[in-house]
Coordinates of C-alpha atoms and ligand atoms in Angstrom, one line a residue:
X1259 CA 12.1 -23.4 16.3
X1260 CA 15.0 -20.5 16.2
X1261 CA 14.6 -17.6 14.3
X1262 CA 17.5 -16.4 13.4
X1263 CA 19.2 -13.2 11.6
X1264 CA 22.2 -13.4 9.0
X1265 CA 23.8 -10.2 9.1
X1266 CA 27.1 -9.1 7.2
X1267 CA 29.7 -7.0 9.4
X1268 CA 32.0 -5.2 7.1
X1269 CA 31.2 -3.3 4.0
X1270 CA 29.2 -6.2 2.2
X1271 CA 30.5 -9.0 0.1
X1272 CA 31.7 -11.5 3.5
X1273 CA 30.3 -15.0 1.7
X1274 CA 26.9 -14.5 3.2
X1275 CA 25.5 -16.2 0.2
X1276 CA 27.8 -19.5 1.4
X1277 CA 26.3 -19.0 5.3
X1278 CA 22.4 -18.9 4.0
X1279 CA 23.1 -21.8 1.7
X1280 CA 24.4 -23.9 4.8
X1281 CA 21.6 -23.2 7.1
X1282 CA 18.4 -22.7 5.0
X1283 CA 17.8 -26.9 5.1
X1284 CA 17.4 -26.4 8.3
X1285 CA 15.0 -23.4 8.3
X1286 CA 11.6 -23.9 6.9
X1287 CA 11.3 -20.2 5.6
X1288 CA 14.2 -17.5 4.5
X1289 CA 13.4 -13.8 4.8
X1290 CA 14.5 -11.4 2.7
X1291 CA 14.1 -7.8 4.6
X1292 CA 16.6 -5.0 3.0
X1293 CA 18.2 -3.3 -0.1
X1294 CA 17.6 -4.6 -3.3
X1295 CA 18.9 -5.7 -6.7
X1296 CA 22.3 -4.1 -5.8
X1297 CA 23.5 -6.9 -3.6
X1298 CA 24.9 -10.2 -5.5
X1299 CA 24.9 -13.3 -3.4
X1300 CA 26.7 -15.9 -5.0
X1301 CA 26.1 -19.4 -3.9
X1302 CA 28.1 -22.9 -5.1
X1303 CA 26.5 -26.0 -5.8
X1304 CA 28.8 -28.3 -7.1
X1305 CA 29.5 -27.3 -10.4
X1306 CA 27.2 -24.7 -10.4
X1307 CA 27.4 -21.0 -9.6
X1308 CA 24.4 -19.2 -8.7
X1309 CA 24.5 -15.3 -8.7
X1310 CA 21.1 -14.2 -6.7
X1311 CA 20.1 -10.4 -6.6
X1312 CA 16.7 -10.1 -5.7
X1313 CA 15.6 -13.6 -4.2
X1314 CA 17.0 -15.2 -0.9
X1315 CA 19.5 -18.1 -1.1
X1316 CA 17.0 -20.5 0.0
X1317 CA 15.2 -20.6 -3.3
X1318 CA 18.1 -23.3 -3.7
X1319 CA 17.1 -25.5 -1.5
X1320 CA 13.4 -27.6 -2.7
X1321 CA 10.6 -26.9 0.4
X1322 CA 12.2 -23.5 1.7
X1323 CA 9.8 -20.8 1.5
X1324 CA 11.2 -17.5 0.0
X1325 CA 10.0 -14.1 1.0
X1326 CA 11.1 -10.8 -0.3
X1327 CA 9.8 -8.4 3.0
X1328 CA 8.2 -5.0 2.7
X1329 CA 12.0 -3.8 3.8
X1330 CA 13.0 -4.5 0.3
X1331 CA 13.1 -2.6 -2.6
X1332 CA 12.0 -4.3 -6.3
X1333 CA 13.1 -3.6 -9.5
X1334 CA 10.5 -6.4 -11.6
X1335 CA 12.3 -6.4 -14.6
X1336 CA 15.1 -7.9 -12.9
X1337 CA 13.3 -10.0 -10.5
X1338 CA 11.7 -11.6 -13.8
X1339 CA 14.9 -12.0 -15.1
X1340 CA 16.0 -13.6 -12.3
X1341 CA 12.8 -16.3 -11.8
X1342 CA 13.0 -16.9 -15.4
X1343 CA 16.6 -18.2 -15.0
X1344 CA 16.0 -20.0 -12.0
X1345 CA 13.2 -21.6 -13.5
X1346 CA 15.0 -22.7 -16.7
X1347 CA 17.8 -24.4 -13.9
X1348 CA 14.8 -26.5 -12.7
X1349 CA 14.1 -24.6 -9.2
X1350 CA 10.3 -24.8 -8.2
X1351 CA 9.1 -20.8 -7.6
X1352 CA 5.2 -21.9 -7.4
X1353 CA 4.7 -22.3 -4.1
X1354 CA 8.1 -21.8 -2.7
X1355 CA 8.3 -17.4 -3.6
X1356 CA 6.3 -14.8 -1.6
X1357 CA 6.6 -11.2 -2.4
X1358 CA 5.3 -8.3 -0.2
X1359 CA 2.6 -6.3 -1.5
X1360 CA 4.5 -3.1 0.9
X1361 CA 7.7 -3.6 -1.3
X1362 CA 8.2 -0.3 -3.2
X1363 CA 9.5 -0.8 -6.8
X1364 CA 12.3 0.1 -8.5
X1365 CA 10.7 2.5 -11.5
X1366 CA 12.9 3.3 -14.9
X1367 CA 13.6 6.9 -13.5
X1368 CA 15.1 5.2 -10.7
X1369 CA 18.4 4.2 -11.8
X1370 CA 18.1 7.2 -14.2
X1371 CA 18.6 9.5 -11.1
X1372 CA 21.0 7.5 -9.4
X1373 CA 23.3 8.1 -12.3
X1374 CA 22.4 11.6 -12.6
X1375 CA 23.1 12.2 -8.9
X1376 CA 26.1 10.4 -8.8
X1377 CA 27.5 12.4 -12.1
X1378 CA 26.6 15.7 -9.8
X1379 CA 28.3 14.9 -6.7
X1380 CA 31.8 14.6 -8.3
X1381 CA 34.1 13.6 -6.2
X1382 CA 31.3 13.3 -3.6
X1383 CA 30.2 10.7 -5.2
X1384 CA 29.1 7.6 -3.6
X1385 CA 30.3 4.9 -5.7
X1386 CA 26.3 3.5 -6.3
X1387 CA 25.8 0.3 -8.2
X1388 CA 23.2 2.9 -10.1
X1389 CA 20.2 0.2 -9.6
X1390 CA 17.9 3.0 -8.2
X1391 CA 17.9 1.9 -4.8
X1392 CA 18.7 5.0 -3.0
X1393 CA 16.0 6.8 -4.8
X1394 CA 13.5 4.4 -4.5
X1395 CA 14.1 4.6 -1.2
X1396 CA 14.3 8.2 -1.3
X1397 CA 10.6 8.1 -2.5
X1398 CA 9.7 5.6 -0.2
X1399 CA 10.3 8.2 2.7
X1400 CA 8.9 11.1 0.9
X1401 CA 5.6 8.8 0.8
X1402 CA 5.2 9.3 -3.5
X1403 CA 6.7 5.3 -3.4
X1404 CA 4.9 3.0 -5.2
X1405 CA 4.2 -0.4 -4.1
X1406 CA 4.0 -4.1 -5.4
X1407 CA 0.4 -4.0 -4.1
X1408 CA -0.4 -1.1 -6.6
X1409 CA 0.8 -3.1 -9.5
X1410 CA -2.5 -5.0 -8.8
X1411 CA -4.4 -1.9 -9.4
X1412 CA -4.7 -0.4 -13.1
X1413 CA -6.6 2.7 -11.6
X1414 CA -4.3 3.6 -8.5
X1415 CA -0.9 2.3 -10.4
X1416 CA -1.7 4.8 -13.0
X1417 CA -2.3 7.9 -10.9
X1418 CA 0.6 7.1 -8.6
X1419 CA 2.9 6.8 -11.7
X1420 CA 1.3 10.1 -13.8
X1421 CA 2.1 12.3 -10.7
X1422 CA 5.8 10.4 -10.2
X1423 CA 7.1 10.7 -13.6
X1424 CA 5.7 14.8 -14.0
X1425 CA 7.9 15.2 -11.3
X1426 CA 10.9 12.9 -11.8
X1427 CA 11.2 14.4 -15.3
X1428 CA 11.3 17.6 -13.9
X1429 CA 13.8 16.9 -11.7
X1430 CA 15.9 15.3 -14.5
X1431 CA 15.2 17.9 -17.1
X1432 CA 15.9 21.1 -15.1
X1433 CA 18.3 19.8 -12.7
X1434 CA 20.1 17.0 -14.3
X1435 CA 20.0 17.6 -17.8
X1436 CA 19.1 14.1 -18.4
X1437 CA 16.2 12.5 -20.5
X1438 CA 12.6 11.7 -19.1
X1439 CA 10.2 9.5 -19.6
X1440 CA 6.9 8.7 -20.9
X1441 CA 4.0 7.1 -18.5
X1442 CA 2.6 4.9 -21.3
X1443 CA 5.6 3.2 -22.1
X1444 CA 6.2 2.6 -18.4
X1445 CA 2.8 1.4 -17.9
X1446 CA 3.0 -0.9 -20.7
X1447 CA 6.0 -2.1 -19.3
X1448 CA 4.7 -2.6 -15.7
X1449 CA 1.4 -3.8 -16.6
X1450 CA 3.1 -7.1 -17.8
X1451 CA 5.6 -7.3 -14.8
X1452 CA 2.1 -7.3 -12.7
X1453 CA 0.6 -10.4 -14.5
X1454 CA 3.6 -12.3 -14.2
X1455 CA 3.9 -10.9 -11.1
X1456 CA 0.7 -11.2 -9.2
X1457 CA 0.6 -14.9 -7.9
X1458 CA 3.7 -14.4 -6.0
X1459 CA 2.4 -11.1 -4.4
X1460 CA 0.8 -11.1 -0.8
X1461 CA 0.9 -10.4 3.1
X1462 CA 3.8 -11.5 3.9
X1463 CA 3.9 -10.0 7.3
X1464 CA 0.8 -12.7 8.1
X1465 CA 2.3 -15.4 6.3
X1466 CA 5.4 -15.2 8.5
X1467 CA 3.3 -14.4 11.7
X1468 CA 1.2 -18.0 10.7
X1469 CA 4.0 -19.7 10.1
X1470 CA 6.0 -19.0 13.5
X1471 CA 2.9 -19.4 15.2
X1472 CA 2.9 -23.4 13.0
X1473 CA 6.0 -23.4 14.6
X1474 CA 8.1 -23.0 11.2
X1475 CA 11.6 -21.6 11.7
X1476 CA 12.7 -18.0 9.9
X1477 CA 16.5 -17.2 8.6
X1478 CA 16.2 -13.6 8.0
X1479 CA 19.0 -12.7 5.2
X1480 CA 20.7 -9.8 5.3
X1481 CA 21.8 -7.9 2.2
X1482 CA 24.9 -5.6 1.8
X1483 CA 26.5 -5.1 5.5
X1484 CA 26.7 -3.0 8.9
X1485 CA 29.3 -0.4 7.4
X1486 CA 26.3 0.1 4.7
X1487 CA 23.6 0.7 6.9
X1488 CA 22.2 3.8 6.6
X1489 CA 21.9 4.5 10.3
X1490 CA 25.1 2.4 11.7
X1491 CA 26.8 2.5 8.7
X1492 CA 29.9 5.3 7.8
X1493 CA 27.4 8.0 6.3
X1494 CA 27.0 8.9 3.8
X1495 CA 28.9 6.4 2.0
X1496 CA 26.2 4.1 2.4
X1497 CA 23.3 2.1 0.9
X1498 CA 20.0 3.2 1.8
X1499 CA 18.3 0.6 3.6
X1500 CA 18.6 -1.0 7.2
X1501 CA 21.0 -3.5 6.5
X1502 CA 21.8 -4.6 10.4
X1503 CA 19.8 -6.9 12.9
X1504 CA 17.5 -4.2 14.0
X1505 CA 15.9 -4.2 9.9
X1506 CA 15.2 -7.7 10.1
X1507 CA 11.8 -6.9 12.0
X1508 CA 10.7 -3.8 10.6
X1509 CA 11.9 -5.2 7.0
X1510 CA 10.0 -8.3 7.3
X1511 CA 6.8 -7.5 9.8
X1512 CA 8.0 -9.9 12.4
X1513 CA 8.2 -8.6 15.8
X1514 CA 11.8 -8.3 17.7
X1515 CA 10.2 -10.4 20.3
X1516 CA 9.9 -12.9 17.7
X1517 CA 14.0 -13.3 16.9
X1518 CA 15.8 -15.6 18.8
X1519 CA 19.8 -14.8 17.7
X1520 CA 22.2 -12.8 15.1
X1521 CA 25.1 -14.5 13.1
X1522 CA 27.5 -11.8 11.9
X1523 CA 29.3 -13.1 8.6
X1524 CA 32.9 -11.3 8.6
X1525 CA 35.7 -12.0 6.1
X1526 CA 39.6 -13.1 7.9
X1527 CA 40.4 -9.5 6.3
X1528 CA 38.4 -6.5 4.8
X1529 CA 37.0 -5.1 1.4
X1530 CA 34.7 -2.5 -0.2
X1531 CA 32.9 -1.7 -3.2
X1532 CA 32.7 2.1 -4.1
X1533 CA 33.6 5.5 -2.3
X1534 CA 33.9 6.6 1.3
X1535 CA 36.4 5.8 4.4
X1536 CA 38.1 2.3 4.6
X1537 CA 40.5 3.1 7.6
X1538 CA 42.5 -0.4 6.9
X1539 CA 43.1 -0.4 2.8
X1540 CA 46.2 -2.2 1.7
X1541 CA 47.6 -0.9 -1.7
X1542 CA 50.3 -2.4 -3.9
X1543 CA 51.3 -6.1 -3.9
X1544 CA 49.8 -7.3 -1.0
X1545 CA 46.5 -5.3 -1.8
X1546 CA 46.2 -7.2 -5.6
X1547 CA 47.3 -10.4 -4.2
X1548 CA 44.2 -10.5 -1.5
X1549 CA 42.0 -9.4 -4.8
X1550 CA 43.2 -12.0 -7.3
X1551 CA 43.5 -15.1 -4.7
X1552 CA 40.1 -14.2 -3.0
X1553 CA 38.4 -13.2 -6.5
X1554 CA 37.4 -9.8 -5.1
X1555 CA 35.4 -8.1 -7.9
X1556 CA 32.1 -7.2 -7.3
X1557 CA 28.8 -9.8 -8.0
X1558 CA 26.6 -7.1 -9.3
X1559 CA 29.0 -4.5 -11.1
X1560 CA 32.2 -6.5 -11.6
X1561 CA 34.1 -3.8 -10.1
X1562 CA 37.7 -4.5 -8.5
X1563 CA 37.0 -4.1 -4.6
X1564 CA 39.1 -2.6 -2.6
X1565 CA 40.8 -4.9 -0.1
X1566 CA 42.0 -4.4 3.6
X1567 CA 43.0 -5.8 6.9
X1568 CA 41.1 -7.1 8.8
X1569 CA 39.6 -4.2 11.2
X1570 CA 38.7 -5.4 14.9
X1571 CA 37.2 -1.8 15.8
X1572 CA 34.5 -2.5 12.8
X1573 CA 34.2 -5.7 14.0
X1574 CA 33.8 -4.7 17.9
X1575 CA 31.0 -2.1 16.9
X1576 CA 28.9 -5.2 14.2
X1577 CA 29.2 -7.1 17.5
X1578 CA 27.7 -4.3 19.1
X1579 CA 25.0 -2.8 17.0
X1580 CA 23.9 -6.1 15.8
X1581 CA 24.1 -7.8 19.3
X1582 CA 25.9 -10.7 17.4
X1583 CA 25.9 -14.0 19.1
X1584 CA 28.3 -15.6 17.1
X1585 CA 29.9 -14.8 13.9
X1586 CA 30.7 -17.2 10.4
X1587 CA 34.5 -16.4 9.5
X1588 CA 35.1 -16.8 5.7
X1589 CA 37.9 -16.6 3.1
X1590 CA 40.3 -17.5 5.8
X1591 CA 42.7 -19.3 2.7
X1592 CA 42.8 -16.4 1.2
X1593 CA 45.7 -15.3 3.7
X1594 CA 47.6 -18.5 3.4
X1595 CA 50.2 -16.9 1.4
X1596 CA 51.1 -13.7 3.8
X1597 CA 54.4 -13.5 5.7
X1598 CA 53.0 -11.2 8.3
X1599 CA 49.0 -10.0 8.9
X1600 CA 47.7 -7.0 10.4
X1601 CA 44.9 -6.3 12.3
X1602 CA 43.4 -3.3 13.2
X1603 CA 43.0 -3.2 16.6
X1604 CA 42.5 0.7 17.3
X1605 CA 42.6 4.1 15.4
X1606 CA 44.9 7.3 16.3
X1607 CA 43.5 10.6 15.7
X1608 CA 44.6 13.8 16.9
X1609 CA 46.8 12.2 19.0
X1610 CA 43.7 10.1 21.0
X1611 CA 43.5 6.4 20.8
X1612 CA 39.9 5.4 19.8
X1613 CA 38.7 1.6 20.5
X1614 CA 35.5 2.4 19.3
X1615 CA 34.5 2.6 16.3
X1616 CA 33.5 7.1 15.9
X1617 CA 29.8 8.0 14.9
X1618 CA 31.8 11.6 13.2
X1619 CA 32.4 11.2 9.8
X1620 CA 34.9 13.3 9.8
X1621 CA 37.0 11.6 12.6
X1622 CA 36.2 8.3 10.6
X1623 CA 38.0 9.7 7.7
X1624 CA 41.1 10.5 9.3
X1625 CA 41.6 8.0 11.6
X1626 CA 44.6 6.1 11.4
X1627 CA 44.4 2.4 12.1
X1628 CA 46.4 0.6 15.2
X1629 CA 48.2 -2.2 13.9
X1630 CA 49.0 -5.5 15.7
X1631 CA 51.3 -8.0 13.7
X1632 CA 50.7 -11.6 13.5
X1633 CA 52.9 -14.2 12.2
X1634 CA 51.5 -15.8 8.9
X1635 CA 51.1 -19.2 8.4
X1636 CA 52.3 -20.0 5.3
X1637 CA 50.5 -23.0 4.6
X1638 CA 47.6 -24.2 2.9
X1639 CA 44.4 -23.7 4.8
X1640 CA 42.3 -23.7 1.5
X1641 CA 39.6 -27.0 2.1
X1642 CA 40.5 -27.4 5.5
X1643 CA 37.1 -28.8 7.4
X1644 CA 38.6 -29.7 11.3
X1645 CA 39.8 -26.7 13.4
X1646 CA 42.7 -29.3 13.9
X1647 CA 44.1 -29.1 10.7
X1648 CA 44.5 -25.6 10.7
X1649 CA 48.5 -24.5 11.2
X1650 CA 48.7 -23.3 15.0
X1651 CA 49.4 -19.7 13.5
X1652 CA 46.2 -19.7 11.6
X1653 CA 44.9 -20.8 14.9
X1654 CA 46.6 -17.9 17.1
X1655 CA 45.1 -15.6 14.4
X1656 CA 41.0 -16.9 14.8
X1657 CA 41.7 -16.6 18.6
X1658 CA 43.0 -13.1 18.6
X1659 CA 40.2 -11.6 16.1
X1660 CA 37.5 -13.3 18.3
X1661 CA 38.9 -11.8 21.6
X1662 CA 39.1 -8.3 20.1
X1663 CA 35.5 -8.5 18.3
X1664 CA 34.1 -9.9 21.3
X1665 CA 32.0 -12.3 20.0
X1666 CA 32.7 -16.7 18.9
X1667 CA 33.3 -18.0 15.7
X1668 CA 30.7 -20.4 15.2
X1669 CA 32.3 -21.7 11.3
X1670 CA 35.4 -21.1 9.7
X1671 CA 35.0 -20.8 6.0
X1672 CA 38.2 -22.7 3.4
X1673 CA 36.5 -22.2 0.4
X1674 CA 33.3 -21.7 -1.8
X1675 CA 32.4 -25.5 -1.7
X1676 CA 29.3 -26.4 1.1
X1677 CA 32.7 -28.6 2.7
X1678 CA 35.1 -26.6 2.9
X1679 CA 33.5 -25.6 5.9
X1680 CA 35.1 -25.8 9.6
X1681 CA 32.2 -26.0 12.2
X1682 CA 33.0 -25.4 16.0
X1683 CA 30.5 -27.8 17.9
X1684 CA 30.2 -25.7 21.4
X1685 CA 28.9 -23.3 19.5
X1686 CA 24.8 -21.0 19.4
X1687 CA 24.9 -22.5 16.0
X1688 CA 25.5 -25.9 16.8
X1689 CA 22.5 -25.3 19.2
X1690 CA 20.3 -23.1 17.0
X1691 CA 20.5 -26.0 14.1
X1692 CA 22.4 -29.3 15.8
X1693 CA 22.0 -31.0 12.4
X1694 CA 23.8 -28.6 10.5
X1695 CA 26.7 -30.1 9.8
X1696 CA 24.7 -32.8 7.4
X1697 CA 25.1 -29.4 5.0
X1698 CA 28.6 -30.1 4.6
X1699 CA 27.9 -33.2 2.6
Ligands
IMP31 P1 23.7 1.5 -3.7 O1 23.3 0.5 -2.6 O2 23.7 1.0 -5.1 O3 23.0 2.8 -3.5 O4 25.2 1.8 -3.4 C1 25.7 2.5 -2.2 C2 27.0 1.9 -1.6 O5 26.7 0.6 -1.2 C3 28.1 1.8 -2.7 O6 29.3 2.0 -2.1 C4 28.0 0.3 -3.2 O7 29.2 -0.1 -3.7 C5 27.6 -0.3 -1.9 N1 26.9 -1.6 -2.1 C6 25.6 -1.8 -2.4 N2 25.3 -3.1 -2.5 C7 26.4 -3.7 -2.1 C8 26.7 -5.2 -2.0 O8 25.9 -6.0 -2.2 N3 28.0 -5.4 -1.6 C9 28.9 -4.5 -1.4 N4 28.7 -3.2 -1.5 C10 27.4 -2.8 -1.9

């Protein structure tokens, strides 16, 4: 049975949510392994509109098991939040939800220090969703984290927390100017998270190792995108967690040897939430039309994103780094109402010609994108589901983005319904999951 890793390839936000949906009926297990309660997957059901933070997309779907990996960081309060409504919608947790006790939590001073930080940096700022998850993460690498496992333990929780917060409100009284916190009320606080808490937490590493060995197949889902990853991604405008293929194993416990293939998820053009470089960002007109038709405002903050062309040197390097096999094209109806498209296909700066994408921040922020010009269609696309129904412009424009990212389309996405799906039949995911297409109906 495949194994097989969702990734996003831009900034975040490419309709993974949709992609997950599609293919978890045919997975017995869906993985959570990075980031946290800053990413917002939104996932139609009909009539109904799920917004999921914390918990992977399969939750949706009655017999997938759920796992939130050690890769992942957890605010409870919101997790809570987010069973609870699940729960009152009728989906089965008991049984379905596995947590890992190597998680490290999302604490109050968290998101206190994220806003703090962000207020500091001025126009360095990174444009957080101010969750906490970059200093939770921050504390996860210092080694002062705390873990879901230690909410288990009065005793240990206690000490770790006693020695956190003398610090954190140290660090938020003398350097930030901002206001501290008290360990009791925290522990109160926690200490209830951890009984509601404490049936979904456990080995998750094993469970998955038993499972794959049962012969159950895995969907690891990625959160927030390759642009975002804090290694691959354009640093430091970034999240804080390994958001491409590579953090699917160390985020979950299962071994690389253990993954069988890589769907990138890319939108037909480009947009991001927050600061940092966007080599390809339309303004004006054309910029609020692509935000308004293709509802671009952010699932966790409601921000307005900022929208782009689509950028085949980002797309050439998510191939790369992510060793994509085949990648999910959505939104492509957002375009239906543009004259003339352009797509990156290399930047100028200093006078050289770069084709791939530059580790230097500093040449990412000056480079200058390459434009080719493609005919629009002007036609509806919006609920097409064969490849044959597309206008032969639309067509021309999924053949040229696929040659220059170097990797096959494996679905075109029309629209947020489960059938407003195209699905190429030649393709790994047609082979991964050859009953997919019963998803659609
Ligand atoms: P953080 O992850 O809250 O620390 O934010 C760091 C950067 O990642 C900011 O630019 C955020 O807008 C961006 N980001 C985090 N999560 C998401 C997501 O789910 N979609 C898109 N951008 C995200």
């Amino acid at each position: 049975m495949p194994n097989i890793v969702v990734v996003g390839t831009q900034w975040g936000d490419e309709g993974k949510g949709k992609v997950v949906d599609m293919l978890a009926p045919h997975v017995n297990v869906v993985a959570r392994f990075a980031g946290g309660n800053n990413a917002g997957h939104t996932v139609v059901v009909g009539r109904e509109k799920y917004v999921l933070h914390s918990i992977p997309s399969g939750i949706l779907h009655p017999g997938c098991r759920c796992v939130i990996g050690c890769g992942v960081v957890i605010d409870p309060g919101s997790l809570i939040e987010e069973m609870e409504a699940l729960v009152r919608r009728g989906v089965q947790l008991d049984g379905n939800l596995f947590i890992s006790k190597n998680a490290h939590l999302i604490m109050p001073y968290h998101p206190a220090l994220d806003l703090a930080s962000e207020a500091k940096l001025g126009k360095r700022r990174i444009g957080t969703t101010g969750r906490g998850v970059g200093p939770a993460y921050v504390d996860k690498a210092a080694r002062v984290g705390i873990r879901m496992a230690d909410l288990l333990n009065e005793r240990l929780f206690r000490e770790k927390l006693e020695l956190n917060v003398s610090l954190k409100n140290r660090l938020l009284r003398e350097i930030y100017d901002a206001e501290t916190f008290s360990v009791e009320e925290i522990l109160d606080k926690y200490l209830r998270y951890a009984g509601w808490l404490a049936p979904y937490i456990t080995d998750t590493a094993l469970l998955l190792s038993r499972w794959m060995e049962a012969g159950y197949s895995v969907m690891f889902e990625g959160a927030q995108a390759t642009m975002l990853d804090i290694d691959h991604g354009t640093y430091p405008y970034i999240t804080s967690s390994s958001a491409t293929a590579g953090g699917a194993a160390t985020g979950t416990g299962v071994p690389p040897t253990k993954i069988h293939g890589v769907v990138g998820v890319s939108k037909a053009y480009t947009t991001r939430v927050g600061a940092g470089p966007f080599p390809t960002e339309m303004t004006g007109a054309i910029a609020e039309m692509i935000r308004a038709r293709g509802h671009e405002y952010g699932a966790t903050t409601g921000r307005p994103r900022r929208c782009g062309w689509f950028d085949a040197v980002v797309g050439r390097y998510a191939t790369r780094i992510n060793g994509l096999d085949t990648v999910a094209l959505t939104k492509l109806d957002v375009l239906d109402q543009c004259e003339t498209l352009k797509v990156c296909v290399a930047y100028r700066h200093q006078g050289e010609t770069l084709t791939e994408f530059p580790e230097d921040e500093t040449v990412v922020a000056g480079a200058e994108p390459v434009y080719e010009e493609i005919e629009g269609w002007l036609a509806p696309t919006a609920g097409a589901k064969n490849e044959a129904d597309l206008p032969a412009k639309a067509r021309r424009y999924l053949e040229r983005l696929e040659e220059l990212i170097g990797a096959p389309f494996c679905l075109i996405s029309t629209g947020a319904q489960r059938d407003e799906t195209i699905l190429r039949e030649d393709s790994p995911l047609m082979r991964w999951f050859p009953s997919v297409r019963s998803s659609l109906m």
